[in-house]
XYZ file of C-alpha atoms in Angstrom:
332
model
C -8.114 -8.130 11.457
C -9.247 -11.771 11.616
C -5.766 -13.160 12.232
C -5.393 -14.574 15.766
C -3.271 -12.457 18.057
C -1.277 -15.484 19.156
C -0.154 -16.035 15.567
C 0.828 -12.367 15.177
C 2.622 -12.460 18.531
C 4.683 -15.501 17.582
C 5.540 -14.332 14.060
C 5.747 -10.519 14.140
C 6.196 -9.769 17.816
C 4.535 -7.755 20.536
C 4.731 -4.376 18.772
C 2.541 -5.584 15.881
C -0.138 -6.803 18.302
C -0.132 -3.482 20.176
C -0.339 -1.578 16.888
C -3.398 -3.549 15.736
C -5.048 -3.217 19.143
C -4.603 0.554 18.962
C -6.423 0.608 15.618
C -9.272 -1.458 17.074
C -9.521 0.923 20.025
C -9.784 3.919 17.674
C -12.510 2.154 15.663
C -14.564 1.425 18.795
C -14.188 5.004 20.007
C -15.289 6.481 16.686
C -18.256 4.100 16.484
C -19.459 5.143 19.953
C -19.128 8.832 19.102
C -20.884 8.315 15.758
C -23.815 6.553 17.458
C -24.553 9.431 19.852
C -23.932 12.042 17.157
C -26.314 10.475 14.638
C -28.979 9.511 17.185
C -29.090 12.727 19.245
C -26.957 15.625 18.000
C -27.847 15.415 14.309
C -31.689 15.414 14.788
C -31.401 18.490 17.032
C -29.381 20.282 14.365
C -31.923 19.369 11.678
C -34.840 20.655 13.766
C -33.241 24.031 14.371
C -32.084 24.242 10.766
C -35.681 23.852 9.592
C -36.785 26.488 12.090
C -34.235 29.092 11.024
C -34.170 28.254 7.317
C -37.972 28.220 6.996
C -39.019 30.090 3.796
C -40.732 33.397 4.457
C -43.329 34.838 2.084
C -44.338 38.480 2.034
C -47.200 39.501 -0.277
C -46.661 43.238 0.285
C -43.159 44.566 -0.052
C -42.097 46.603 2.936
C -39.472 49.231 2.958
C -36.424 49.535 5.135
C -34.549 46.430 4.080
C -32.199 45.086 1.526
C -34.444 42.168 0.615
C -31.667 39.621 1.090
C -34.038 37.224 2.906
C -36.663 37.407 0.151
C -39.376 38.889 2.412
C -39.173 42.414 1.082
C -39.336 41.257 -2.505
C -42.238 38.830 -2.109
C -40.044 35.825 -3.027
C -40.366 32.396 -1.462
C -36.973 30.986 -0.505
C -36.575 27.236 -0.866
C -33.782 25.060 0.493
C -32.573 21.613 -0.423
C -32.287 18.607 1.852
C -28.555 19.127 2.287
C -29.209 22.581 3.751
C -31.246 20.977 6.514
C -28.808 18.115 7.090
C -25.462 19.910 7.121
C -26.263 23.552 7.964
C -27.012 24.908 11.430
C -28.165 28.495 11.653
C -28.566 29.465 15.279
C -30.077 32.766 16.337
C -28.340 33.452 19.633
C -30.598 36.429 20.295
C -33.580 34.122 20.619
C -33.799 32.786 24.226
C -35.397 29.539 23.033
C -32.596 28.740 20.661
C -29.909 29.212 23.308
C -30.996 25.907 24.832
C -29.857 24.236 21.624
C -26.287 24.624 22.849
C -26.927 22.602 26.013
C -26.860 19.123 24.318
C -23.653 20.066 22.483
C -21.933 21.174 25.689
C -23.198 18.088 27.533
C -21.940 15.664 24.871
C -18.513 17.277 24.896
C -18.095 15.778 28.355
C -19.689 12.522 27.204
C -17.227 12.175 24.324
C -14.330 13.057 26.631
C -15.481 10.338 29.031
C -15.694 7.801 26.196
C -12.193 8.703 25.058
C -10.853 8.346 28.611
C -12.606 4.981 29.035
C -11.256 3.465 25.816
C -7.719 4.818 26.266
C -7.477 3.680 29.894
C -8.819 0.241 28.974
C -6.312 -0.032 26.129
C -3.430 1.082 28.375
C -4.237 -1.429 31.108
C -4.507 -4.282 28.615
C -1.298 -3.184 26.922
C 0.592 -3.160 30.239
C -0.789 -6.574 31.199
C 0.022 -8.102 27.801
C 3.555 -6.700 27.822
C 4.203 -7.929 31.350
C 3.022 -11.475 30.545
C 4.980 -11.512 27.301
C 8.211 -10.465 29.031
C 7.685 -12.972 31.827
C 7.214 -15.823 29.358
C 10.208 -14.835 27.233
C 12.599 -13.914 30.043
C 14.544 -17.157 29.589
C 14.730 -16.872 25.799
C 18.002 -16.022 24.104
C 16.535 -12.924 22.441
C 15.554 -11.398 25.788
C 19.028 -11.994 27.215
C 20.988 -10.651 24.225
C 22.293 -7.106 23.904
C 23.738 -5.744 20.646
C 26.326 -2.981 20.794
C 27.742 -0.980 17.904
C 30.796 1.237 17.715
C 32.925 -0.957 20.008
C 36.543 0.298 20.220
C 39.051 -1.764 18.293
C 41.244 -2.589 21.282
C 38.194 -4.170 22.937
C 36.810 -5.781 19.784
C 40.080 -7.653 19.191
C 39.653 -9.684 22.367
C 36.209 -11.057 23.299
C 37.545 -11.968 26.745
C 38.278 -8.330 27.499
C 34.743 -7.435 26.480
C 33.377 -10.197 28.679
C 35.388 -8.906 31.663
C 34.393 -5.309 30.877
C 30.645 -6.035 30.974
C 30.875 -8.553 33.804
C 33.271 -7.809 36.671
C 34.219 -4.412 35.212
C 30.808 -2.719 35.225
C 29.266 -5.308 37.574
C 26.211 -5.836 35.346
C 25.962 -9.535 36.111
C 27.295 -12.731 34.656
C 28.004 -12.614 30.925
C 27.521 -16.006 29.279
C 29.049 -15.349 25.867
C 30.468 -12.496 23.800
C 30.582 -12.622 20.015
C 32.198 -9.921 17.875
C 30.691 -9.490 14.392
C 32.689 -7.254 12.048
C 30.672 -4.629 10.225
C 31.216 -5.111 6.495
C 29.950 -2.074 4.583
C 30.562 -3.700 1.203
C 28.466 -6.737 2.087
C 25.669 -4.542 3.429
C 25.569 -2.287 0.380
C 25.672 -5.302 -1.960
C 22.758 -6.955 -0.154
C 20.792 -3.692 -0.201
C 21.381 -3.224 -3.967
C 20.382 -6.836 -4.664
C 17.149 -6.435 -2.695
C 16.331 -3.163 -4.499
C 16.790 -4.721 -7.948
C 14.660 -7.715 -6.948
C 11.831 -5.459 -5.772
C 11.937 -3.491 -9.037
C 11.908 -6.726 -11.056
C 8.889 -8.022 -9.143
C 7.138 -4.681 -9.675
C 7.740 -4.923 -13.446
C 6.258 -8.436 -13.514
C 3.305 -7.192 -11.445
C 2.599 -4.421 -13.975
C 2.428 -6.969 -16.769
C 0.700 -9.910 -15.059
C -1.283 -8.205 -12.311
C -1.293 -8.866 -8.599
C -2.333 -11.611 -8.374
C -2.222 -13.126 -11.841
C -5.687 -14.481 -12.654
C -4.693 -16.739 -15.550
C -5.638 -20.359 -14.945
C -2.302 -21.752 -16.198
C -0.069 -19.302 -14.305
C 2.959 -21.067 -12.791
C 5.052 -18.776 -10.541
C 7.729 -21.413 -9.968
C 8.296 -21.840 -13.703
C 8.482 -18.082 -14.136
C 11.073 -17.824 -11.362
C 13.262 -20.478 -12.976
C 13.097 -18.752 -16.364
C 13.771 -15.324 -14.869
C 16.971 -16.523 -13.196
C 18.215 -18.285 -16.340
C 20.410 -15.954 -18.476
C 20.215 -18.121 -21.649
C 18.404 -16.927 -24.784
C 16.194 -20.029 -24.904
C 14.839 -19.109 -21.481
C 14.152 -15.564 -22.710
C 12.137 -16.837 -25.689
C 10.076 -19.206 -23.532
C 9.516 -16.466 -20.993
C 8.212 -14.070 -23.671
C 5.704 -16.676 -24.832
C 4.492 -17.346 -21.292
C 4.235 -13.648 -20.453
C 2.219 -13.039 -23.610
C -0.078 -15.857 -22.534
C -0.398 -14.832 -18.866
C -0.560 -11.033 -19.354
C -3.577 -9.229 -17.936
C -6.191 -7.992 -20.444
C -5.179 -4.330 -20.151
C -1.686 -5.222 -21.362
C -2.823 -7.152 -24.423
C -2.505 -5.384 -27.745
C -5.142 -5.964 -30.401
C -3.351 -6.404 -33.718
C -4.690 -6.749 -37.245
C -3.115 -8.933 -39.909
C -4.112 -8.886 -43.539
C -3.925 -11.926 -45.781
C -4.240 -11.390 -49.486
C -5.583 -14.265 -51.495
C -5.175 -14.014 -55.249
C -7.686 -16.009 -57.235
C -7.870 -16.121 -61.013
C -11.220 -17.025 -62.508
C -11.369 -19.730 -65.105
C -14.738 -18.907 -66.676
C -13.736 -16.367 -69.291
C -10.967 -13.986 -70.078
C -13.251 -11.023 -69.455
C -13.879 -12.167 -65.927
C -10.229 -12.766 -65.104
C -9.104 -10.604 -62.256
C -7.645 -10.430 -58.848
C -9.680 -10.544 -55.644
C -8.277 -9.199 -52.409
C -9.654 -10.533 -49.162
C -8.756 -8.844 -45.957
C -9.185 -10.685 -42.700
C -8.788 -9.134 -39.274
C -7.578 -11.299 -36.434
C -7.178 -10.520 -32.772
C -4.279 -12.921 -32.254
C -1.070 -13.290 -34.252
C 0.589 -16.531 -35.299
C 2.740 -18.075 -32.564
C 6.054 -16.681 -33.794
C 8.749 -15.061 -31.670
C 8.389 -11.575 -33.134
C 4.594 -11.739 -33.165
C 4.450 -12.910 -29.558
C 6.748 -10.098 -28.440
C 4.511 -7.503 -30.113
C 1.211 -8.928 -28.833
C 1.601 -7.425 -25.324
C 2.594 -4.020 -24.016
C 5.608 -4.710 -21.829
C 6.544 -2.137 -19.172
C 9.378 0.266 -20.089
C 11.526 2.658 -18.086
C 13.920 5.499 -18.843
C 17.563 4.875 -17.895
C 20.738 6.860 -18.347
C 22.657 5.888 -21.466
C 26.441 5.875 -21.647
C 26.634 5.739 -25.453
C 24.397 8.631 -26.455
C 25.811 12.136 -26.467
C 22.953 14.356 -27.617
C 20.382 12.731 -25.284
C 21.576 10.923 -22.119
C 18.391 8.884 -21.637
C 17.004 5.855 -23.419
C 13.824 3.839 -23.066
C 14.424 0.141 -22.323
C 12.369 -2.890 -21.360
C 11.858 -2.844 -17.592
C 11.854 -6.624 -17.083
C 15.030 -7.240 -19.073
C 16.817 -4.266 -17.510
C 16.042 -5.133 -13.873
C 16.765 -8.819 -14.489
C 20.228 -7.972 -15.792
C 20.884 -5.685 -12.832
C 19.660 -8.299 -10.363
C 21.809 -11.095 -11.824
C 24.893 -8.850 -11.699
C 24.177 -7.863 -8.099
C 23.527 -11.504 -7.169
C 26.897 -12.577 -8.559
C 28.609 -9.701 -6.721
C 26.825 -10.593 -3.476
C 27.899 -14.222 -3.640
């Protein structure tokens, strides 16, 4: 919300600016309605709630009633604060209480007027902004370019025929240039698959490291280089760095036991074996220990080798990396 509109207009376009302005208009409208509701409507509701929910005490039970209000049974009814704040019991048979509906009916028109004011103000500003934007960009190439799909083949083979068709043929004006771009479904599907695998790989890294990674020594460029390297040395270095950069919820507390055997030299009767157990939170910096010190994300994929169960649980980072590298090679 603090980003300048000129920056959004130059980077994302006019539609993004209009979308954010619509949200701001809704916020202003709701704030205005909330001010009048809390300052005027809500106190009136609380006053009449206290009047109608006032506890009644009857010392002598009287007949001819069910006793649901507590008066016939000599019981004092008590209500909590929420009953006064959020409940409105209005006795329409009482002439005094009928005037309680007047502020509600009046503020219906007030809220309608506020809605009309904010929407009309937003519409006028939107029309003015769009007109100025189109006037400034009328000479740009984007504003003078039209993309057509499904062009017949006999017209797509000759750009000059297309230029004559849109120019002198339909008399739409002078056509500066016509460019025919073939639609390659294989290239499109390959690019879409590559982007999907990359998003899944980034999501797997995010589950392990967090978004953003708060470790002081985190190096995203180094991680990118190691992720794109298919060699085993890169995999080992990546496992060590991931174990170091992983967020605390992904760290696994392990316990290692070291047995130290000591033989006493004082006497034969005192000779024995002493076992000392030591618990450590971190393992030695070995490849297997580093791999087991963090809880890496896993996913279930379909297996082509198993017969009795077609699914297997694999490491998410390694699986999506392999898929992304294969799709990247196919895309290139």
